[in-house]
XYZ file of N, CA and C in Angstrom:
369
model
N -12.014 -32.775 -6.064
C -13.117 -31.763 -6.700
C -12.862 -30.021 -6.530
N -12.518 -30.244 -4.856
C -11.756 -29.037 -4.458
C -10.684 -28.718 -4.854
N -9.563 -29.766 -5.101
C -8.239 -29.206 -5.839
C -8.212 -28.677 -7.293
N -8.996 -29.233 -7.849
C -9.646 -28.862 -9.504
C -9.963 -27.548 -9.621
N -10.997 -27.189 -8.534
C -11.413 -25.734 -8.798
C -10.267 -24.796 -8.389
N -9.563 -25.351 -7.819
C -8.674 -24.480 -6.587
C -7.422 -24.155 -8.136
N -6.802 -24.926 -8.961
C -6.288 -24.837 -10.256
C -6.895 -24.272 -11.318
N -7.967 -24.455 -11.510
C -8.987 -23.654 -12.473
C -8.913 -22.288 -12.453
N -9.200 -21.742 -10.746
C -9.344 -20.227 -10.651
C -8.153 -20.136 -10.148
N -6.825 -20.775 -10.386
C -5.762 -20.167 -9.527
C -5.165 -18.974 -10.386
N -5.413 -18.446 -11.534
C -4.697 -17.938 -12.605
C -5.629 -16.422 -12.179
N -7.278 -16.277 -11.416
C -7.944 -15.590 -11.826
C -7.646 -14.616 -10.397
N -6.990 -15.411 -9.199
C -6.695 -14.750 -8.060
C -5.817 -13.009 -8.416
N -6.084 -12.071 -7.723
C -5.269 -10.964 -7.727
C -4.714 -10.731 -5.695
N -3.495 -11.132 -6.191
C -2.632 -10.967 -4.783
C -2.547 -9.633 -4.688
N -3.010 -8.733 -5.370
C -2.371 -7.165 -4.931
C -3.613 -6.411 -4.615
N -4.660 -7.051 -3.981
C -6.114 -6.633 -3.496
C -6.155 -7.399 -2.136
N -5.027 -8.158 -1.509
C -5.061 -8.634 -0.436
C -4.143 -7.580 0.770
N -4.174 -6.222 0.483
C -3.068 -5.888 1.691
C -4.331 -4.931 2.595
N -5.375 -5.371 2.811
C -6.691 -5.130 3.743
C -6.623 -5.368 5.154
N -7.555 -5.343 5.895
C -7.889 -6.299 7.118
C -9.115 -5.683 7.408
N -9.966 -6.038 7.710
C -11.591 -5.811 8.856
C -10.956 -4.420 10.045
N -11.777 -3.580 9.783
C -11.303 -2.022 10.588
C -11.087 -1.068 9.226
N -10.226 -1.478 8.548
C -9.374 -0.392 7.983
C -10.467 0.417 7.023
N -10.152 1.777 6.641
C -11.249 2.496 5.894
C -10.235 2.334 4.399
N -11.441 2.176 3.492
C -11.011 1.515 2.172
C -12.009 2.438 1.379
N -11.448 2.698 -0.117
C -12.235 3.177 -1.229
C -12.161 2.177 -2.134
N -13.164 1.655 -2.952
C -13.583 0.942 -3.581
C -13.606 1.186 -4.917
N -12.461 1.203 -6.141
C -12.793 1.623 -7.305
C -13.579 0.467 -7.886
N -14.875 0.617 -8.218
C -15.733 -0.536 -9.147
C -15.985 0.340 -10.619
N -15.866 -0.787 -11.710
C -16.570 -0.137 -13.162
C -18.016 -0.509 -13.312
N -18.459 0.474 -13.492
C -19.928 0.313 -13.819
C -20.054 1.025 -15.648
N -20.680 -0.043 -16.067
C -21.185 -0.259 -17.565
C -22.740 0.238 -17.752
N -23.099 1.461 -18.428
C -24.264 2.264 -18.193
C -24.509 2.501 -19.769
N -24.855 1.219 -20.958
C -24.833 1.422 -22.005
C -23.935 0.571 -22.502
N -23.126 1.414 -23.345
C -21.941 1.049 -24.160
C -20.930 1.994 -23.486
N -20.944 2.567 -22.512
C -20.345 3.594 -22.085
C -20.146 2.721 -20.465
N -18.558 3.104 -19.966
C -17.843 2.622 -18.746
C -17.485 3.694 -17.852
N -17.252 3.549 -16.744
C -16.811 4.520 -15.935
C -16.319 4.151 -14.442
N -15.602 4.279 -14.038
C -15.358 4.235 -12.616
C -16.582 4.854 -11.644
N -16.857 3.740 -10.370
C -17.105 4.419 -9.311
C -16.655 4.292 -8.180
N -16.476 5.233 -7.233
C -15.651 4.864 -5.979
C -16.965 4.889 -4.523
N -16.807 3.423 -3.711
C -17.730 3.406 -2.820
C -16.532 3.574 -1.749
N -16.691 4.548 -0.473
C -15.508 4.705 0.263
C -16.272 4.220 1.421
N -15.778 3.240 2.605
C -16.066 3.113 3.553
C -15.272 1.988 4.764
N -15.904 1.500 5.903
C -14.849 0.867 6.643
C -15.520 -0.602 6.444
N -14.510 -1.370 6.615
C -14.336 -2.921 6.090
C -14.801 -3.640 7.453
N -15.736 -4.031 7.295
C -16.514 -4.554 8.463
C -16.775 -6.106 8.450
N -15.900 -6.768 7.412
C -16.156 -8.160 7.475
C -15.398 -8.662 6.017
N -14.421 -9.995 6.245
C -14.121 -10.749 5.399
C -14.415 -12.024 5.496
N -15.098 -12.717 4.406
C -15.652 -13.915 4.155
C -15.651 -14.957 3.390
N -15.348 -15.971 3.475
C -14.953 -17.106 2.622
C -13.254 -17.280 1.943
N -12.784 -17.715 1.248
C -11.367 -18.053 0.551
C -11.684 -18.541 -0.697
N -10.089 -18.249 -1.478
C -10.012 -18.575 -2.912
C -10.849 -17.520 -3.611
N -11.327 -17.679 -4.784
C -12.179 -17.142 -5.480
C -13.151 -16.658 -5.398
N -14.170 -17.359 -4.086
C -14.795 -17.047 -3.316
C -14.925 -16.009 -2.217
N -14.218 -15.242 -1.982
C -13.662 -14.771 -1.357
C -14.520 -13.259 -1.138
N -15.037 -12.563 0.014
C -15.709 -11.393 -0.669
C -15.421 -10.055 0.844
N -15.597 -9.280 0.854
C -15.844 -8.468 1.746
C -16.797 -7.355 1.908
N -17.567 -6.782 3.293
C -18.398 -6.136 3.236
C -17.561 -4.677 3.770
N -18.171 -3.639 3.066
C -17.904 -2.536 2.976
C -19.022 -1.416 3.863
N -18.911 -0.473 4.757
C -19.992 0.026 5.290
C -19.707 1.309 5.126
N -20.568 2.303 5.286
C -20.452 3.914 5.138
C -21.606 4.599 5.364
N -21.770 5.815 5.914
C -23.034 6.632 6.364
C -23.030 7.304 5.403
N -24.414 7.272 4.280
C -24.972 8.485 3.414
C -25.912 8.753 4.146
N -26.122 9.787 3.708
C -27.077 11.319 4.323
C -27.982 10.359 5.442
N -27.293 9.982 6.572
C -27.793 9.664 7.469
C -28.365 8.315 7.944
N -27.981 7.488 6.815
C -28.851 5.788 6.708
C -26.843 5.291 6.391
N -26.863 3.962 6.784
C -26.238 3.235 6.800
C -26.095 2.420 5.605
N -24.909 2.094 4.978
C -24.909 1.470 3.532
C -24.386 0.591 3.496
N -24.332 -0.470 3.507
C -23.650 -1.721 3.095
C -23.176 -2.246 1.925
N -22.156 -2.766 1.372
C -22.147 -3.308 0.216
C -21.124 -4.283 0.244
N -21.240 -5.619 -0.469
C -20.852 -7.049 -0.694
C -19.678 -6.902 -2.316
N -18.283 -6.720 -1.754
C -18.048 -7.144 -2.777
C -16.961 -8.391 -3.013
N -16.670 -9.301 -3.924
C -15.916 -10.030 -3.924
C -14.648 -9.766 -4.565
N -13.204 -10.058 -3.917
C -12.259 -9.547 -4.335
C -11.146 -9.830 -5.293
N -12.169 -10.710 -6.139
C -11.267 -10.746 -7.042
C -11.532 -10.428 -8.087
N -13.415 -9.707 -7.991
C -13.804 -9.664 -9.462
C -13.268 -8.871 -10.442
N -13.500 -9.084 -11.905
C -12.751 -8.469 -12.611
C -13.745 -6.656 -12.672
N -14.812 -6.503 -12.071
C -15.531 -5.146 -12.259
C -14.625 -4.509 -11.135
N -14.002 -4.812 -10.449
C -13.318 -3.822 -9.388
C -11.868 -3.661 -9.812
N -11.652 -2.438 -9.981
C -10.745 -1.639 -10.778
C -9.642 -1.634 -9.609
N -9.153 -1.318 -8.313
C -8.409 -1.375 -7.408
C -9.018 -0.947 -5.672
N -8.299 -1.511 -4.945
C -9.027 -0.796 -3.673
C -7.913 -0.283 -3.086
N -8.280 0.752 -2.614
C -7.457 1.707 -2.273
C -7.541 1.638 -0.095
N -6.505 1.747 0.703
C -6.753 1.850 2.430
C -6.156 3.545 2.162
N -7.519 4.100 3.097
C -7.582 5.445 3.220
C -6.630 5.341 4.975
N -7.181 4.431 5.385
C -6.469 4.554 7.056
C -6.361 2.927 7.490
N -5.572 2.643 8.048
C -5.429 1.270 9.268
C -6.107 1.635 10.372
N -6.745 0.440 10.742
C -6.642 0.356 12.564
C -6.630 -0.647 12.839
N -6.960 -1.068 14.449
C -6.493 -2.219 14.835
C -7.467 -2.473 15.505
N -8.411 -3.553 15.316
C -9.268 -4.345 15.874
C -9.388 -5.439 16.342
N -10.002 -5.902 17.136
C -9.773 -7.125 18.370
C -10.997 -8.104 17.677
N -11.790 -7.572 16.763
C -13.024 -8.451 16.144
C -12.796 -8.681 15.185
N -12.987 -10.173 14.362
C -12.855 -10.564 12.690
C -14.335 -10.052 12.095
N -15.275 -9.528 12.992
C -16.263 -8.760 12.332
C -16.961 -7.518 12.947
N -16.827 -6.708 12.436
C -17.346 -5.530 13.241
C -19.018 -5.278 13.099
N -19.698 -6.338 13.193
C -20.906 -5.806 13.309
C -21.808 -4.751 14.229
N -21.143 -4.476 15.088
C -21.895 -3.831 15.872
C -21.665 -2.149 15.856
N -20.891 -1.851 14.550
C -21.207 -0.543 14.202
C -22.678 -0.304 13.444
N -23.189 -1.185 13.216
C -24.527 -1.325 12.692
C -25.393 -0.634 13.891
N -25.462 -0.649 15.019
C -26.093 -0.409 16.160
C -25.523 1.341 16.557
N -24.759 2.387 16.024
C -24.261 2.918 16.442
C -24.828 4.292 15.519
N -24.678 5.306 16.067
C -25.108 6.123 15.187
C -24.338 7.592 15.231
N -24.352 8.295 14.142
C -23.755 9.619 13.846
C -21.946 9.404 13.923
N -20.978 10.363 14.425
C -19.719 9.753 14.347
C -19.243 8.494 15.060
N -20.153 8.091 15.839
C -19.445 6.795 16.394
C -19.520 5.845 15.968
N -20.460 5.759 14.595
C -20.802 4.845 14.065
C -19.714 4.193 12.655
N -18.849 5.534 12.744
C -17.216 5.296 12.061
C -16.323 5.184 12.436
N -16.531 5.218 14.204
C -15.098 5.294 14.600
C -14.565 3.804 14.982
N -13.307 3.934 14.413
C -12.515 2.775 14.932
C -11.142 2.829 15.380
N -10.488 2.237 16.276
C -9.268 2.533 16.565
C -8.079 2.472 15.630
N -7.602 3.510 15.036
C -6.929 4.097 14.244
C -5.557 3.582 14.264
N -4.592 3.000 13.756
C -3.268 2.667 13.686
C -2.534 3.666 14.016
N -2.674 4.438 13.312
C -1.390 5.675 13.716
C -1.675 6.227 14.923
N -2.829 6.433 15.523
C -2.908 6.861 17.212
C -2.761 6.233 18.152
N -2.630 4.715 17.822
C -2.277 4.089 18.935
C -0.603 3.845 18.861
N -0.245 3.867 17.623
C 1.777 3.961 17.724
C 2.075 5.058 18.057
N 1.265 6.363 17.854
C 1.800 7.848 18.356
C 1.902 7.952 19.911
N 1.200 6.900 20.740
C 0.429 7.048 22.161
C 1.632 6.219 22.528
N 2.159 5.347 22.331
C 3.377 3.990 22.231
C 4.661 4.632 22.361
N 4.906 5.842 21.584
C 6.366 6.610 21.669
C 6.710 7.195 22.834
N 5.625 7.694 23.356
C 5.529 8.911 24.477
C 6.223 7.887 25.586
């Protein structure tokens, strides 16, 4: 049954959306339908988790909005997602960054950035 499910859903997978990892700063462009109109809405934040595999794979993005932490879970291969832009790359030591939920202020968005670590190695 699992093989049959993978065969049916394989044409719906979008390999171009797999170019980010946990800890990266992303901008998710989603299609929002209001009545008969459609527009693109952007949700920017840090990827704190990726779960699942195949067509069921999801990722969680967290950002601070007006002093409150806001998280959204997106299916990676959803047709409602227009594109996923990577703003900044980072290096993490954990698969899930749930510890960011406990942090307040600027510390809530701090993750080791890849460019800063690479700059330190060149010296």
